[in-house]
Amino acid sequence: MKLLIVGGVAGGASAAARSRRLSEDAEIILFERGPDVSFANCGLPYYIGGEIAERKKLLVTTPEMLRTRFKLDVRIRSSVESINRTARTIRVRDLASGREYEETYDKLIIATGAAPFLPSIPGVELPGVFTLRNLQDTDRIKELVEGGVKQVVLLGGGFISLELAENFVRRGISTTVVEKNDQILTPFDKEMTTPIVQELASKGVTLLLGQTAEVIEPSTDGMTVCLNSGQRLPAQLVVFGVGVRPENKLAVDAGLEVGPRGGIRVNEHLQTNDPNIFAVGDAIEVKDFASGDLTQIPLAGPANRQGRIAADNVFGRSMKYRGTQGTAIVGVFDRTAAMTGASEKVLRRTNRPFRKVYIHPMHHAGYYPGAEAMVLKLLFAPDTGKLLGAQAVGGAGVDKRIDVLAVAIQAGMTVFDLEEMELCYAPQYGSAKDPINMAGFVAAGLVRGEHPQIDVEVVLVAPARERPFLLDVRTPQEFASGHIPGAVNIPVDELRSRLSEVPRDRKIAAYCQVGQRGYLATRILLQSSYSAMNVGGGYKTYKLIHPSA
Ligand code: FAD
């Protein structure tokens, strides 16, 4: 067996190492256009910021190590230029010498990744304008930063831009993030990004939403980024982080099928429409695990796992890739945002029925020092309670909850399973009723119909005369420090004795800070023959949706 692999980082290097473990005899050649293989893309922003001090720590492995330990023929600075499927050959250009040559294959794995998108606006060719993909980009950005950059503009408000923003601020650089949408971190639902927006502001990052760069002009002090709003931002460094495009040229030129957004089309064995050619990683189209729709989700975990699976299939094991769930996490200063599965906006866009709950728990027992707040949003099927997606934002413990929910979604679990989940508990780690259980209790109550709930946005969009009577059951002090417009305050502890103040001819939407007292109030009202509902997630959820109200 002669196996050629194009691309030597996450997917390609995994495929190569796995292949050798499966076959000592195979001839395996790994081609990588750049000078490095298997480097830690995900660590690059932290090396720029200085958190990762040594460049060599980013080299997960080296060509020498792959040669010695895995007996791989590693050819760096070698660009694969074309594939001849009929002859089963590839054409390779040795970038050091310019020499071109052909190599034959029995099987080929394409792991070419995705390239950062650079819009064609005037000024993108200026020397201070970058994208960040590899160690060479990193070296150039770091050199500029160490040369004394005062102002940086980050175009795009995605994961990499926000990680860079944190690291530039850490280095004392004035940082502006410009995002064309009305929210950052677009895979998340907008309200779930509110704590991250607030965190950026509190750390001095300027965030401009709904704006784009039209021109980048050279100036005496570096550059000026001119926005469509007319705003002009001075900068000595500009980094575009506006998404990636699959590197599919090889595949397209060779007549392999690609999807509408350019991802190389593969079957569940990660095989292209040519049975001798497999493809993995950011370059491919994947099946969305939750919906079954074809999509593109560029993440390191899926790329690594796909590399293993493709190698298994090359060597005769029939392994299937289950699809990508989009489990992702980002740290922004002291906040963490993580998600898995479908978002509310995707469910709405694809017309899939869902219900949602928000809870606002502490990450471990509140009485134990250091408890940090989080908001957890759960999306599930209204009839069966099957889990569809989850998002969480907070400090410590966000990663653990989203990981648990990622597994639950993979296992096809329901909100009823979350009620029963037995998770580890001591006060410094969790709560006897973990946030996962709590989300399950609330969601299961909804599915069983025990717990009428109304979403706050539904209350507020209703015309005034049809709107339910908004009953704030928090303390007068909490009410005075902010409430939903139009609400009337009757604290839950006084509700039984003040029922005469609650109108009988209207529906009642009760709310508290996070939903618990609102739920109790709802139960009291229902048993007194009111038509009552709890406002899901309470005032804290209202403030996520209306942060400046
Ligand atoms: P890549 O890792 O991009 O590797 C493809 C390689 O193929 C490249 O080195 C390229 O030079 C080479 N190549 C392309 N064409 C050819 C050719 N014709 N001939 C030879 N070689 C070729 N993901 C996460 O899940 N979590 C994170 O925290 C995270 N952080 C990130 C931070 C940054 C700054 C970046 C850039 C990415 C981050 N990612 C993260 C995304 C993650 O790195 C990618 O999803 C993953 O690397 C994809 O693996 P891949 O093998 O498909 O592609």
Tab-separated table of C-alpha atoms and ligand atoms in Angstrom, residues 6-12 31-34 39 41-42 44-45 78-80 111-114 132-133 160 163 247 250 280-283 298-301 303, ligand 1:
chain	number	residue	atom	x	y	z
A	6	VAL	CA	-1.647	16.153	1.513
A	7	GLY	CA	-1.496	18.551	4.473
A	8	GLY	CA	0.544	17.865	7.579
A	9	VAL	CA	-1.263	19.497	10.498
A	10	ALA	CA	-4.345	18.361	12.452
A	11	GLY	CA	-6.120	15.976	10.062
A	12	GLY	CA	-3.112	15.017	7.949
A	31	PHE	CA	3.312	16.458	1.988
A	32	GLU	CA	3.147	19.835	3.733
A	33	ARG	CA	3.433	23.147	1.931
A	34	GLY	CA	4.730	24.993	4.998
A	39	PHE	CA	1.755	22.674	15.040
A	41	ASN	CA	-2.870	26.486	15.581
A	42	CYS	CA	-5.072	26.892	18.629
A	44	LEU	CA	-1.033	30.859	18.292
A	45	PRO	CA	-2.942	33.809	19.897
A	78	SER	CA	6.282	20.574	-0.709
A	79	SER	CA	3.144	21.813	-2.392
A	80	VAL	CA	0.879	19.306	-4.084
A	111	ALA	CA	-6.171	17.228	4.536
A	112	THR	CA	-5.545	20.696	3.138
A	113	GLY	CA	-7.581	22.614	5.724
A	114	ALA	CA	-9.207	25.974	5.161
A	132	LEU	CA	-3.629	34.278	11.329
A	133	ARG	CA	-3.279	30.655	10.298
A	160	ILE	CA	-9.832	33.855	16.811
A	163	GLU	CA	-8.709	35.435	21.547
A	247	GLU	CA	-8.727	24.724	0.449
A	250	LEU	CA	-6.785	20.327	-5.741
A	280	VAL	CA	-10.722	15.161	6.177
A	281	GLY	CA	-10.692	18.299	8.319
A	282	ASP	CA	-11.578	21.885	7.516
A	283	ALA	CA	-11.490	21.120	3.787
A	298	PRO	CA	-13.888	24.023	11.031
A	299	LEU	CA	-12.698	22.666	14.377
A	300	ALA	CA	-9.576	20.856	15.548
A	301	GLY	CA	-11.309	17.953	17.318
A	303	ALA	CA	-10.247	17.193	12.017
B	1	FAD	P1	-4.946	22.607	8.897
B	1	FAD	O1	-4.614	22.401	10.321
B	1	FAD	O2	-5.180	23.999	8.420
B	1	FAD	O3	-3.812	21.931	8.036
B	1	FAD	C1	-3.846	21.923	6.636
B	1	FAD	C2	-2.419	21.981	6.131
B	1	FAD	O4	-2.436	21.625	4.765
B	1	FAD	C3	-1.808	23.375	6.189
B	1	FAD	O5	-0.653	23.382	6.999
B	1	FAD	C4	-1.478	23.713	4.739
B	1	FAD	O6	-0.231	24.381	4.590
B	1	FAD	C5	-1.421	22.338	4.108
B	1	FAD	N1	-1.739	22.382	2.674
B	1	FAD	C6	-2.819	22.957	2.090
B	1	FAD	N2	-2.794	22.766	0.760
B	1	FAD	C7	-1.670	22.045	0.508
B	1	FAD	C8	-1.096	21.547	-0.687
B	1	FAD	N3	-1.690	21.716	-1.869
B	1	FAD	N4	0.064	20.871	-0.598
B	1	FAD	C9	0.674	20.669	0.610
B	1	FAD	N5	0.164	21.121	1.757
B	1	FAD	C10	-0.991	21.796	1.707
B	1	FAD	N6	-10.103	24.784	16.566
B	1	FAD	C11	-10.597	24.355	17.745
B	1	FAD	O7	-11.328	23.356	17.760
B	1	FAD	N7	-10.286	24.991	18.917
B	1	FAD	C12	-9.489	26.092	18.956
B	1	FAD	O8	-9.210	26.644	20.035
B	1	FAD	C13	-8.980	26.585	17.736
B	1	FAD	N8	-8.201	27.684	17.712
B	1	FAD	C14	-7.657	28.095	16.536
B	1	FAD	C15	-6.826	29.200	16.536
B	1	FAD	C16	-6.260	29.643	15.362
B	1	FAD	C17	-5.378	30.841	15.362
B	1	FAD	C18	-6.501	28.930	14.144
B	1	FAD	C19	-5.880	29.369	12.851
B	1	FAD	C20	-7.342	27.842	14.131
B	1	FAD	C21	-7.929	27.409	15.320
B	1	FAD	N9	-8.778	26.301	15.345
B	1	FAD	C22	-9.299	25.879	16.544
B	1	FAD	C23	-9.154	25.580	14.117
B	1	FAD	C24	-8.282	24.346	13.928
B	1	FAD	O9	-6.946	24.724	13.996
B	1	FAD	C25	-8.612	23.714	12.596
B	1	FAD	O10	-9.946	23.314	12.606
B	1	FAD	C26	-7.734	22.498	12.310
B	1	FAD	O11	-6.374	22.839	12.315
B	1	FAD	C27	-8.086	21.912	10.944
B	1	FAD	O12	-7.214	20.879	10.641
B	1	FAD	P2	-6.901	20.505	9.124
B	1	FAD	O13	-5.909	19.399	9.179
B	1	FAD	O14	-8.141	20.298	8.390
B	1	FAD	O15	-6.255	21.808	8.496
